Coordinates of C-alpha atoms and ligand atoms in Angstrom, one line a residue:
M8 CA -1.8 78.8 -116.9
A9 CA -5.5 79.7 -117.8
K10 CA -8.0 80.1 -115.0
P11 CA -10.1 77.1 -114.1
K12 CA -13.5 76.9 -115.9
T13 CA -16.5 76.0 -113.8
R14 CA -19.3 73.8 -115.2
Q15 CA -22.6 72.5 -113.9
F16 CA -23.3 68.8 -113.5
Q17 CA -26.1 67.4 -115.6
T18 CA -29.4 67.3 -113.6
E19 CA -29.4 63.5 -113.3
T20 CA -25.8 63.4 -112.2
K21 CA -26.6 65.9 -109.5
K22 CA -29.4 63.7 -108.3
L23 CA -27.1 60.7 -108.2
L24 CA -24.4 62.6 -106.4
Q25 CA -26.8 63.7 -103.7
L26 CA -27.8 60.1 -103.3
M27 CA -24.2 59.0 -103.0
I28 CA -23.3 61.7 -100.5
H29 CA -26.3 61.2 -98.3
S30 CA -25.2 57.6 -98.2
L31 CA -27.9 55.5 -99.6
Y32 CA -25.2 53.0 -99.9
S33 CA -24.4 51.1 -96.8
N34 CA -21.4 49.4 -98.4
K35 CA -19.1 52.4 -98.8
E36 CA -15.9 50.4 -99.3
I37 CA -16.9 49.5 -102.9
F38 CA -15.7 52.9 -104.1
L39 CA -12.2 51.3 -104.3
R40 CA -13.5 48.4 -106.3
E41 CA -15.1 50.8 -108.8
L42 CA -12.0 52.9 -109.2
I43 CA -9.8 49.9 -109.6
S44 CA -12.2 48.5 -112.2
N45 CA -12.2 51.7 -114.1
A46 CA -8.4 51.8 -114.1
S47 CA -8.3 48.2 -115.3
D48 CA -10.8 49.1 -118.1
A49 CA -8.6 52.0 -119.1
L50 CA -5.6 49.7 -119.4
D51 CA -7.6 47.2 -121.4
K52 CA -8.7 50.0 -123.8
L53 CA -5.2 51.2 -124.3
R54 CA -3.9 47.7 -125.2
F55 CA -6.8 47.2 -127.5
E56 CA -6.4 50.6 -129.2
S57 CA -2.7 49.9 -129.7
L58 CA -3.5 46.9 -131.9
Q59 CA -4.9 49.3 -134.5
N60 CA -3.0 52.4 -133.8
K61 CA 0.7 51.8 -134.1
K62 CA 1.6 55.3 -132.9
I63 CA 0.5 54.3 -129.4
K64 CA 3.4 53.2 -127.3
F65 CA 3.3 52.2 -123.7
D66 CA 5.4 50.8 -121.0
D67 CA 4.3 48.1 -118.6
L68 CA 0.6 48.6 -117.9
S69 CA -0.2 48.8 -114.2
I70 CA -2.4 50.3 -111.5
K71 CA -0.9 52.1 -108.6
I72 CA -2.6 52.9 -105.3
I73 CA -1.0 55.5 -103.1
V74 CA -2.1 56.0 -99.5
D75 CA -1.1 59.5 -98.3
K76 CA -1.8 59.3 -94.6
E77 CA -0.8 62.8 -93.8
N78 CA -3.3 64.4 -96.2
K79 CA -5.9 61.7 -95.7
C80 CA -5.8 61.0 -99.4
I81 CA -6.1 57.8 -101.5
I82 CA -4.8 58.0 -105.0
V83 CA -5.7 55.5 -107.7
R84 CA -3.5 55.9 -110.8
D85 CA -3.3 54.1 -114.1
N86 CA -1.2 54.5 -117.2
G87 CA -4.1 53.6 -119.5
I88 CA -6.0 55.2 -122.2
G89 CA -6.7 58.5 -120.3
M90 CA -9.3 61.1 -121.2
S91 CA -9.1 64.4 -123.1
E92 CA -10.9 67.4 -121.7
S93 CA -14.1 66.8 -123.7
E94 CA -14.1 63.1 -122.7
L95 CA -13.8 64.1 -119.1
I96 CA -16.9 66.4 -119.5
E97 CA -18.7 63.6 -121.4
N98 CA -17.8 60.7 -119.1
I99 CA -17.6 62.3 -115.7
G100 CA -20.0 65.2 -115.9
T101 CA -22.9 63.4 -117.4
I102 CA -24.5 60.0 -117.2
A103 CA -24.8 58.6 -120.7
K104 CA -26.3 55.3 -119.6
S105 CA -29.7 54.4 -120.9
G106 CA -32.1 53.7 -118.2
T107 CA -30.8 56.3 -115.7
S108 CA -34.1 57.9 -115.3
S109 CA -35.9 54.6 -114.9
F110 CA -33.3 53.7 -112.3
L111 CA -33.9 57.0 -110.4
E112 CA -37.6 56.4 -110.5
K113 CA -37.2 52.9 -109.1
L114 CA -35.5 54.1 -105.9
T115 CA -37.9 53.6 -103.0
G116 CA -36.2 55.4 -100.1
N117 CA -35.6 52.0 -98.4
K118 CA -31.9 52.0 -97.8
K119 CA -31.3 48.3 -98.3
K120 CA -33.4 47.9 -101.4
D121 CA -32.0 51.1 -103.0
S122 CA -28.4 50.2 -102.3
Q123 CA -28.9 46.9 -104.1
L124 CA -30.3 48.9 -107.1
I125 CA -27.4 51.2 -107.1
G126 CA -25.1 48.2 -107.1
Q127 CA -26.8 46.7 -110.1
F128 CA -26.8 50.1 -111.8
G129 CA -23.1 50.4 -111.3
V130 CA -22.6 54.1 -110.4
G131 CA -18.9 53.6 -110.7
F132 CA -16.8 56.7 -110.4
Y133 CA -19.5 58.7 -108.5
S134 CA -19.3 56.2 -105.6
S135 CA -16.1 58.0 -104.6
F136 CA -18.2 60.8 -103.3
M137 CA -19.6 58.5 -100.6
V138 CA -16.3 58.8 -98.7
A139 CA -14.7 62.0 -100.1
D140 CA -14.9 65.7 -99.4
K141 CA -13.2 66.4 -102.7
V142 CA -12.2 64.4 -105.7
E143 CA -9.6 65.4 -108.3
V144 CA -9.1 63.7 -111.6
L145 CA -5.9 64.4 -113.6
S146 CA -6.0 62.7 -117.0
K147 CA -4.2 62.8 -120.3
S148 CA -5.4 60.9 -123.3
A149 CA -3.0 58.4 -125.0
V150 CA -4.9 58.8 -128.3
D151 CA -4.9 62.5 -129.0
S152 CA -2.1 65.0 -128.4
S153 CA -4.1 67.5 -126.4
S154 CA -2.7 68.5 -123.0
A155 CA -3.7 67.0 -119.7
T156 CA -6.7 68.2 -117.8
L157 CA -7.4 68.5 -114.1
W158 CA -11.0 68.0 -113.0
K159 CA -12.1 68.9 -109.5
S160 CA -15.3 68.7 -107.6
D161 CA -16.7 68.6 -104.1
G162 CA -19.8 66.7 -105.3
G163 CA -22.1 69.7 -105.2
E164 CA -23.6 71.5 -108.2
S165 CA -20.5 71.9 -110.3
Y166 CA -16.9 71.0 -111.1
T167 CA -13.9 72.9 -112.5
L168 CA -11.6 72.1 -115.4
E169 CA -8.1 73.4 -115.9
K170 CA -5.2 72.6 -118.2
S171 CA -2.2 70.8 -116.8
D172 CA 1.3 70.2 -118.1
H173 CA 1.4 66.7 -116.9
S174 CA 2.9 64.7 -119.8
E175 CA 2.2 61.0 -119.2
H176 CA -1.0 59.4 -120.5
G177 CA -3.4 57.8 -118.0
T178 CA -5.5 58.9 -115.1
S179 CA -4.9 59.7 -111.5
I180 CA -7.8 60.0 -109.1
V181 CA -7.3 61.7 -105.8
I182 CA -9.8 61.0 -103.1
K183 CA -9.7 63.4 -100.2
L184 CA -11.4 61.4 -97.4
N185 CA -14.1 63.2 -95.5
K186 CA -14.2 63.3 -91.6
D187 CA -16.7 60.4 -91.4
N188 CA -14.6 58.1 -93.5
E189 CA -11.0 58.6 -92.4
E190 CA -11.0 55.0 -91.3
F191 CA -10.2 54.1 -94.9
I192 CA -6.7 55.5 -94.5
D193 CA -5.8 52.6 -92.1
E194 CA -3.1 50.5 -93.7
S195 CA -4.4 47.1 -93.0
R196 CA -7.9 48.0 -94.1
I197 CA -6.6 49.3 -97.4
R198 CA -4.5 46.3 -98.0
F199 CA -7.4 44.0 -97.2
L200 CA -9.7 45.9 -99.6
I201 CA -7.3 46.0 -102.4
N202 CA -6.7 42.3 -102.0
K203 CA -10.4 41.7 -101.9
Y204 CA -11.2 43.7 -105.0
S205 CA -8.1 43.1 -107.1
E206 CA -7.5 39.4 -107.2
Y207 CA -9.3 39.1 -110.5
I208 CA -7.8 42.2 -112.2
N209 CA -5.5 41.2 -115.0
F210 CA -2.9 43.9 -114.5
P211 CA -0.4 44.3 -111.7
I212 CA -1.6 46.4 -108.8
N213 CA 1.1 48.1 -106.7
V214 CA 0.5 49.7 -103.4
Q215 CA 2.5 52.4 -101.8
I216 CA 1.9 53.5 -98.3
G217 CA 3.5 56.8 -97.3
D218 CA 7.2 56.8 -98.3
K219 CA 7.5 53.0 -98.3
D220 CA 8.5 51.2 -101.5
E221 CA 5.8 49.9 -103.9
E222 CA 4.6 46.5 -103.4
R223 CA 2.7 44.2 -105.8
V224 CA -0.6 42.9 -104.2
N225 CA -2.3 40.7 -106.8
N226 CA -1.1 37.7 -108.8
N227 CA -2.5 38.7 -112.1
E228 CA -3.6 35.4 -113.7
A229 CA -7.0 35.7 -115.3
I230 CA -9.4 33.7 -113.2
W231 CA -11.1 32.1 -116.2
L232 CA -7.8 30.8 -117.5
K233 CA -7.0 29.0 -114.2
S234 CA -7.9 25.3 -113.8
K235 CA -11.2 24.7 -112.2
R236 CA -9.5 22.8 -109.3
S237 CA -7.4 25.8 -108.4
V238 CA -10.2 28.3 -108.0
K239 CA -12.1 28.5 -104.7
K240 CA -15.8 29.3 -104.5
D241 CA -15.1 32.6 -102.9
E242 CA -12.9 33.7 -105.8
Y243 CA -15.6 32.7 -108.3
D244 CA -18.2 34.6 -106.3
E245 CA -16.0 37.7 -105.8
F246 CA -15.4 37.8 -109.6
Y247 CA -19.1 37.5 -110.2
K248 CA -19.8 40.5 -107.9
Y249 CA -17.1 42.4 -109.7
I250 CA -18.5 41.9 -113.2
S251 CA -22.2 42.1 -112.4
H252 CA -22.3 44.8 -109.7
D253 CA -24.5 42.3 -107.8
F254 CA -24.3 42.0 -104.0
N255 CA -25.6 38.5 -104.0
E256 CA -23.6 35.4 -104.7
P257 CA -24.4 33.8 -108.1
L258 CA -26.8 30.9 -108.2
L259 CA -24.7 28.9 -110.6
T260 CA -21.1 29.1 -111.9
I261 CA -20.2 27.5 -115.2
H262 CA -16.5 27.4 -115.9
N263 CA -15.0 25.5 -118.9
K264 CA -11.7 25.5 -120.7
V265 CA -12.2 24.1 -124.2
E266 CA -9.3 22.7 -126.2
G267 CA -9.0 21.0 -129.6
K268 CA -10.4 22.3 -132.8
Q269 CA -11.3 25.5 -131.2
E270 CA -9.8 26.9 -128.0
Y271 CA -11.6 29.1 -125.6
S272 CA -12.6 29.5 -122.0
N273 CA -15.9 30.6 -120.5
L274 CA -16.8 31.6 -117.0
L275 CA -20.5 32.1 -116.9
Y276 CA -22.8 32.9 -114.0
I277 CA -26.5 32.6 -113.4
P278 CA -27.6 35.3 -111.0
K279 CA -30.0 34.7 -108.1
K280 CA -32.0 37.8 -108.7
S281 CA -33.2 39.4 -111.8
P282 CA -31.8 42.9 -112.5
F283 CA -34.3 45.7 -112.4
D284 CA -33.9 46.4 -116.1
I285 CA -34.2 43.0 -117.6
W286 CA -37.3 44.0 -119.5
N287 CA -35.7 47.1 -120.9
R288 CA -34.9 46.6 -124.6
D289 CA -31.9 48.9 -124.5
T290 CA -30.2 47.4 -121.5
P291 CA -26.8 46.2 -122.5
K292 CA -26.6 42.4 -122.4
G293 CA -24.0 39.8 -123.2
L294 CA -20.6 38.6 -122.1
K295 CA -17.3 40.3 -121.7
L296 CA -15.2 39.2 -124.7
Y297 CA -11.5 38.6 -124.5
I298 CA -9.3 37.4 -127.3
Q299 CA -6.0 35.8 -126.3
R300 CA -6.4 37.5 -122.9
V301 CA -6.8 41.0 -124.5
F302 CA -10.0 42.6 -123.5
I303 CA -12.1 43.3 -126.6
M304 CA -15.5 44.5 -125.5
D305 CA -18.2 44.5 -122.9
D306 CA -21.7 43.3 -123.7
A307 CA -20.9 41.0 -126.6
S308 CA -24.4 39.7 -127.1
H309 CA -23.4 37.3 -129.9
F310 CA -22.5 34.4 -127.6
L311 CA -25.8 33.6 -126.0
P312 CA -29.4 33.7 -127.2
L313 CA -31.7 36.5 -125.9
Y314 CA -33.7 34.2 -123.8
L315 CA -30.5 33.6 -121.7
R316 CA -29.8 37.3 -121.4
F317 CA -29.6 37.1 -117.6
V318 CA -26.4 35.1 -117.8
K319 CA -23.3 37.1 -117.0
G320 CA -19.6 36.3 -117.6
V321 CA -16.6 36.2 -119.7
V322 CA -15.6 34.3 -122.9
D323 CA -12.0 34.3 -124.0
S324 CA -11.2 32.9 -127.4
N325 CA -7.8 31.9 -128.8
D326 CA -8.9 31.8 -132.4
L327 CA -11.0 34.9 -133.2
P328 CA -9.0 37.7 -134.9
L329 CA -8.0 40.5 -132.5
N330 CA -9.5 43.2 -134.7
V331 CA -13.0 41.9 -134.6
S332 CA -15.9 44.3 -134.6
R333 CA -19.5 43.7 -133.6
E334 CA -20.4 43.3 -137.3
I335 CA -17.8 40.6 -137.8
L336 CA -18.9 38.8 -134.7
Q337 CA -22.4 38.7 -136.1
D338 CA -21.6 36.3 -138.9
H339 CA -18.5 34.6 -137.7
P340 CA -18.7 30.8 -137.8
L341 CA -16.5 30.4 -134.7
V342 CA -18.8 32.7 -132.7
H343 CA -21.7 30.6 -133.9
S344 CA -20.2 27.4 -132.6
I345 CA -19.2 28.9 -129.3
K346 CA -22.8 30.2 -128.9
T347 CA -24.2 26.7 -129.5
A348 CA -21.9 25.2 -126.9
L349 CA -22.5 27.9 -124.3
T350 CA -26.2 27.7 -124.7
K351 CA -26.1 24.0 -124.2
R352 CA -23.9 24.4 -121.1
V353 CA -26.4 26.8 -119.5
I354 CA -29.4 24.7 -120.3
D355 CA -27.6 21.6 -118.9
S356 CA -26.7 23.3 -115.7
L357 CA -30.3 24.5 -115.2
R358 CA -31.6 21.0 -115.9
K359 CA -29.2 19.6 -113.3
L360 CA -30.3 22.3 -110.8
K361 CA -34.0 21.4 -111.5
K362 CA -33.3 17.8 -110.8
D363 CA -31.0 18.2 -107.8
D364 CA -32.5 21.1 -106.0
P365 CA -36.2 21.7 -106.9
S366 CA -36.6 24.5 -104.3
Q367 CA -33.7 26.5 -105.6
Y368 CA -34.9 25.9 -109.1
S369 CA -38.3 27.2 -108.2
E370 CA -36.6 30.4 -106.9
F371 CA -34.7 30.7 -110.2
W372 CA -38.0 30.1 -112.1
N373 CA -39.7 33.0 -110.2
E374 CA -36.9 35.3 -111.3
F375 CA -36.3 34.2 -114.9
G376 CA -39.0 31.8 -115.9
L377 CA -40.7 34.4 -118.1
V378 CA -37.5 35.2 -119.9
L379 CA -36.9 31.5 -120.5
K380 CA -40.3 31.2 -122.0
E381 CA -39.2 33.3 -124.9
G382 CA -36.9 30.5 -125.9
P383 CA -38.9 28.2 -128.1
A384 CA -39.9 31.0 -130.4
E385 CA -36.3 32.3 -130.6
E386 CA -34.7 28.9 -131.1
P387 CA -37.3 26.5 -132.5
S388 CA -34.6 23.9 -133.2
S389 CA -34.0 23.4 -129.4
K390 CA -37.5 24.0 -128.3
D391 CA -37.8 20.6 -126.5
D392 CA -34.6 21.2 -124.6
I393 CA -35.8 24.6 -123.4
A394 CA -39.4 23.3 -122.7
E395 CA -37.9 20.6 -120.5
L396 CA -37.0 23.5 -118.1
F397 CA -40.5 24.9 -117.8
I398 CA -42.5 24.4 -114.6
F399 CA -46.2 25.2 -114.1
S400 CA -49.1 25.1 -111.7
S401 CA -51.3 22.1 -112.1
T402 CA -54.5 20.5 -111.0
V403 CA -52.5 17.7 -109.3
N404 CA -51.3 20.3 -106.8
E405 CA -53.4 21.4 -103.8
N406 CA -52.7 25.0 -104.3
N407 CA -50.8 27.4 -106.6
Q408 CA -47.5 25.7 -106.4
I409 CA -45.4 26.0 -109.5
N410 CA -43.5 22.8 -109.9
R411 CA -44.9 20.5 -112.6
S412 CA -42.9 20.0 -115.7
F413 CA -44.0 18.5 -119.0
D414 CA -42.0 15.4 -118.2
D415 CA -43.8 15.1 -114.8
Y416 CA -47.0 15.3 -116.7
I417 CA -46.0 12.6 -119.2
A418 CA -44.6 10.3 -116.4
S419 CA -47.9 10.3 -114.6
C420 CA -50.2 10.3 -117.6
K421 CA -52.6 7.3 -117.7
S422 CA -54.0 7.7 -121.2
D423 CA -52.5 6.7 -124.5
D424 CA -53.8 9.8 -126.1
K425 CA -50.5 11.6 -126.1
K426 CA -52.1 14.9 -125.1
I427 CA -51.0 17.5 -122.5
F428 CA -54.0 19.7 -121.4
Y429 CA -53.6 23.2 -120.3
C430 CA -55.9 26.0 -119.2
I431 CA -55.1 29.7 -119.6
G432 CA -56.6 32.4 -117.3
E433 CA -55.9 35.7 -115.6
T434 CA -55.4 34.1 -112.2
Y435 CA -54.7 30.8 -110.7
E436 CA -58.2 30.7 -109.2
A437 CA -59.8 31.5 -112.6
C438 CA -57.9 28.5 -114.1
A439 CA -58.4 26.1 -111.2
N440 CA -62.2 26.7 -111.2
S441 CA -62.7 27.1 -114.9
P442 CA -65.7 25.3 -116.5
H443 CA -63.3 24.1 -119.2
I444 CA -61.6 21.7 -116.9
E445 CA -64.5 20.3 -114.9
S446 CA -64.8 17.0 -116.8
L447 CA -61.0 16.5 -117.0
K448 CA -60.8 17.0 -113.2
K449 CA -63.6 14.5 -112.7
A450 CA -61.7 12.0 -114.8
N451 CA -58.5 12.7 -112.8
T452 CA -56.8 14.0 -115.9
E453 CA -54.1 16.5 -115.1
V454 CA -54.4 20.0 -116.5
L455 CA -51.6 22.6 -116.4
L456 CA -52.8 25.9 -115.2
L457 CA -51.2 28.9 -116.9
T458 CA -51.5 32.6 -116.0
D459 CA -48.5 34.4 -117.5
R460 CA -49.4 36.8 -120.3
I461 CA -47.1 35.1 -122.7
D462 CA -48.4 31.6 -122.0
E463 CA -51.0 31.2 -124.8
W464 CA -48.4 32.5 -127.3
L465 CA -45.8 30.1 -125.9
M466 CA -48.0 27.0 -126.0
T467 CA -49.2 27.8 -129.5
S468 CA -45.6 28.2 -130.7
L469 CA -44.6 25.0 -129.0
A470 CA -47.6 23.0 -130.3
E471 CA -46.2 19.8 -129.0
Y472 CA -43.6 18.3 -126.6
K473 CA -41.8 15.0 -127.1
G474 CA -44.6 13.9 -129.4
Y475 CA -47.4 15.0 -127.0
E476 CA -49.9 17.5 -128.4
L477 CA -50.4 20.6 -126.3
V478 CA -54.2 21.1 -126.0
N479 CA -55.9 24.3 -124.9
V480 CA -59.0 23.2 -123.0
A481 CA -60.8 26.3 -124.0
K482 CA -60.8 25.4 -127.7
T483 CA -63.1 23.1 -129.6
D484 CA -61.1 20.1 -130.4
V485 CA -61.1 19.0 -126.8
D486 CA -64.7 18.9 -126.5
S487 CA -66.3 18.6 -129.9
E488 CA -68.1 15.4 -129.0
P489 CA -71.8 16.2 -129.0
D490 CA -73.8 15.0 -126.1
T491 CA -75.9 12.7 -128.4
E492 CA -77.4 10.6 -125.6
T493 CA -79.6 13.4 -124.3
L494 CA -80.2 15.1 -127.6
N495 CA -83.9 14.6 -128.1
K496 CA -86.5 16.7 -130.0
D497 CA -86.9 19.0 -127.0
S498 CA -83.3 19.7 -126.7
I499 CA -83.0 20.4 -130.4
E500 CA -85.8 22.9 -130.1
L501 CA -84.1 24.5 -127.1
I502 CA -80.9 24.9 -129.1
K503 CA -82.8 26.6 -131.9
R504 CA -84.5 29.0 -129.5
I505 CA -81.2 30.0 -127.9
E506 CA -79.5 30.5 -131.3
K507 CA -82.3 32.8 -132.3
V508 CA -81.6 35.1 -129.2
L509 CA -77.8 34.9 -129.2
G510 CA -77.2 34.5 -132.9
A511 CA -75.3 37.8 -133.3
D512 CA -72.8 36.9 -130.5
I513 CA -72.1 33.2 -131.1
E514 CA -71.3 30.7 -133.8
K515 CA -73.8 28.2 -132.7
V516 CA -75.1 26.4 -129.6
A517 CA -73.9 22.9 -128.8
T518 CA -74.6 20.5 -125.9
S519 CA -71.8 19.0 -124.0
S520 CA -71.2 16.2 -121.5
R521 CA -67.9 17.8 -120.5
L522 CA -69.6 20.3 -118.2
V523 CA -70.1 19.1 -114.7
D524 CA -70.9 21.9 -112.3
S525 CA -71.3 24.7 -114.7
A526 CA -74.4 25.4 -116.8
V527 CA -72.6 26.9 -119.8
R528 CA -69.2 27.7 -121.3
L529 CA -67.8 29.5 -124.3
V530 CA -65.5 27.5 -126.6
I531 CA -63.4 29.0 -129.3
S532 CA -62.2 27.4 -132.5
K533 CA -58.8 25.8 -132.5
F534 CA -57.6 28.3 -135.1
E535 CA -58.7 31.4 -133.4
P536 CA -56.6 33.4 -130.9
G537 CA -57.8 32.9 -127.3
I538 CA -58.5 35.7 -124.9
Q539 CA -54.9 36.2 -123.8
M540 CA -53.5 36.2 -127.4
R541 CA -56.3 38.5 -128.4
K542 CA -55.3 41.0 -125.7
I543 CA -51.6 40.9 -126.8
L544 CA -52.4 41.4 -130.5
E545 CA -54.9 44.2 -129.7
S546 CA -52.5 46.0 -127.5
A547 CA -49.9 45.8 -130.3
G548 CA -52.4 47.7 -132.4
Q549 CA -53.9 44.8 -134.5
S550 CA -57.6 44.9 -135.1
L551 CA -59.1 41.5 -135.0
P552 CA -62.6 40.4 -136.2
E553 CA -64.8 39.8 -133.3
S554 CA -64.6 36.3 -132.1
K555 CA -67.8 34.1 -132.4
P556 CA -67.5 31.3 -129.8
L557 CA -69.5 28.2 -129.6
F558 CA -72.0 28.4 -126.7
E559 CA -72.0 25.0 -124.9
I560 CA -74.9 24.1 -122.6
N561 CA -75.1 21.5 -119.9
L562 CA -78.6 19.9 -120.3
K563 CA -78.4 18.3 -116.9
H564 CA -77.9 21.6 -115.2
K565 CA -80.7 23.2 -113.2
L566 CA -80.3 26.6 -114.8
I567 CA -80.7 25.0 -118.3
K568 CA -83.8 23.1 -117.1
K569 CA -85.2 26.4 -115.8
L570 CA -84.4 28.1 -119.1
K571 CA -86.3 25.5 -121.0
S572 CA -89.5 26.3 -119.1
M573 CA -89.3 30.0 -119.9
K574 CA -91.0 31.9 -122.7
G575 CA -90.8 35.2 -124.6
K576 CA -89.0 38.1 -123.0
E577 CA -88.2 36.1 -119.9
F578 CA -86.5 33.4 -122.0
S579 CA -84.4 35.9 -124.0
N580 CA -83.3 37.8 -121.0
F581 CA -82.2 34.6 -119.2
C582 CA -80.3 33.5 -122.4
K583 CA -78.4 36.8 -122.4
F584 CA -77.7 36.5 -118.7
L585 CA -76.2 33.0 -119.2
F586 CA -74.1 34.2 -122.0
D587 CA -72.6 37.0 -119.8
Y588 CA -72.1 34.5 -117.1
A589 CA -70.0 32.4 -119.4
V590 CA -68.1 35.5 -120.5
I591 CA -67.2 36.2 -116.9
A592 CA -66.0 32.7 -116.3
E593 CA -63.5 33.4 -119.2
G594 CA -62.1 36.4 -117.3
G595 CA -64.0 38.8 -119.6
S596 CA -66.7 41.3 -118.7
P597 CA -70.3 41.6 -119.9
K598 CA -70.9 44.3 -122.5
D599 CA -73.4 46.0 -120.2
P600 CA -72.3 45.1 -116.6
S601 CA -75.0 47.1 -114.8
K602 CA -77.7 45.4 -116.8
Y603 CA -76.2 42.0 -115.9
L604 CA -76.3 43.0 -112.2
R605 CA -79.9 44.2 -112.4
Q606 CA -80.8 40.8 -113.9
L607 CA -78.9 39.0 -111.1
D608 CA -80.7 41.0 -108.4
K609 CA -84.0 40.0 -110.0
Y610 CA -83.1 36.3 -110.0
L611 CA -81.9 36.4 -106.4
L612 CA -84.9 38.1 -105.0
Ligands
ADP25 P1 -18.7 53.0 -115.9 O1 -17.3 52.6 -115.5 O2 -19.7 52.0 -115.4 O3 -18.9 53.3 -117.4 P2 -18.1 55.4 -114.4 O4 -19.0 56.5 -113.9 O5 -17.2 54.7 -113.4 O6 -19.0 54.3 -115.1 O7 -17.2 56.0 -115.5 C1 -17.7 56.7 -116.6 C2 -16.7 56.7 -117.7 O8 -15.6 57.5 -117.4 C3 -16.1 55.4 -118.1 O9 -17.0 54.6 -118.9 C4 -14.9 55.7 -118.8 O10 -15.1 56.1 -120.1 C5 -14.4 57.0 -118.0 N1 -13.4 56.7 -117.0 C6 -13.6 56.5 -115.7 N2 -12.4 56.2 -115.1 C7 -11.5 56.2 -116.0 C8 -10.0 56.0 -116.1 N3 -9.4 55.7 -115.0 N4 -9.4 56.1 -117.3 C9 -10.1 56.4 -118.4 N5 -11.4 56.6 -118.4 C10 -12.1 56.5 -117.3

């Protein structure tokens, strides 16, 4: 037999191994769950591969767990797809997952937080080094005819590889427990853990303790195929933790068995917490797809829209062809109709949660509201259904409480105008005290206060809700009524004088009765992008013509009266000062801030 070859772990793998060994993870027992789940995947893969490759033959697929008390070893063995030498190097020596570096960067050093991150990241096989001195993997591929390989490592810098004459396909993983973790060799502990982590595995799991006979420990019926009545909450929750690598229980569980024209089952979960990589484009998303109980693929993203990408779960179809590929799924009419039904079920459950438990709903909203806000643009045909789930801050609330929906607004709306007013700003305070909403507040008209980066884009793409026009208070159509009452010769002249000074920066000057406490405000045209949209477009590299707002003045305001009495340089300086003042109220900054401050000093002294 050839001498073992030694190879170095990839740098990122080394880092992860060190984290594992130095026990970032408080919940060490999950190593067994990870190994059982890898074994189950390997069996699924073999069964799937055999559908296309008739040369692949196999006996009953199963997982075996051997507890060798004498040598303090736990062995997890499967007769699944196995790995060739190069696959072992590829899969176990390196971490191919996208987002590994961003995951490593996110670690904080705080044990509890980090262990949750690791859970979400799903370090899988490496978790065995939390409890082991030494790990050996003996594997033979069922697909190619190369010989078996024995992989060994103590979790340090390197691992060794050697050929073996083992002839059966599958993988055997030997965990040699370290001194601190010998407790795992205890028979009742092991049985308890296997039971806990294997109930939802769709293959027989047999346990052998020492020389005793093998014993089957799980009952092997897929949880999503069981009737709702026969599944307990604990089982649902445990299955969720298994597929999601999340420590928390799910927020909502959605289980359906559909019969009739199309037959399928779905078991979907809405998590409590957003995963750390939800904004990463490359993060795998989607459901586990089974067809007639055969595992087909992870991350089948065709069954839910992107704006519901936080939903985890399984879909098992009886009607799709077993040899589907991602390309076929893309255009398959059955997939399309399942997607429509699943989307509706998720939206309905969220609607129900919103109605029955507003405080839980608001926690959900904190985690996933921003993702949901992508919905109307992605699926214009169901925009009202999605928008029904939105909640916002509002002028009817004392403080920044996010709990008003469009329907709440409509229900308490006193006017027949069929308008929903909203104000967009950088912060809650900027919105709540914005000059744009002064007159509406005075008239007791509700205004929704929006501060998410995507809000202007969202409201523009929604345009209306159940026949109510969505109106941005910073735009002209709200406030185009001129203040004719007070518009005398004097005022007309004042307007002309201001326009002469500010002509380059503004479209024109108008007077307004809508301002109450503020002297001036900037109003943009209905068809122009607002400040937020402008920022988004500019950061995406678009160059936009400079916006020329309308400069509205409040003739009743002291500052405007003062302006009226000024002349020459004093007048033009004060005009420019008031213009900057309005820019600041919009969350912008004056072109020359120090000049603005010097002016301010002068007026204060
Ligand atoms: P994950 O399971 O999340 O992909 P792991 O680190 O647990 O991450 O495993 C890495 C890869 O090693 C798996 O994706 C799989 O290809 C391979 N692997 C692990 N265990 C087995 C096994 N028992 N049989 C075959 N392949 C395996």
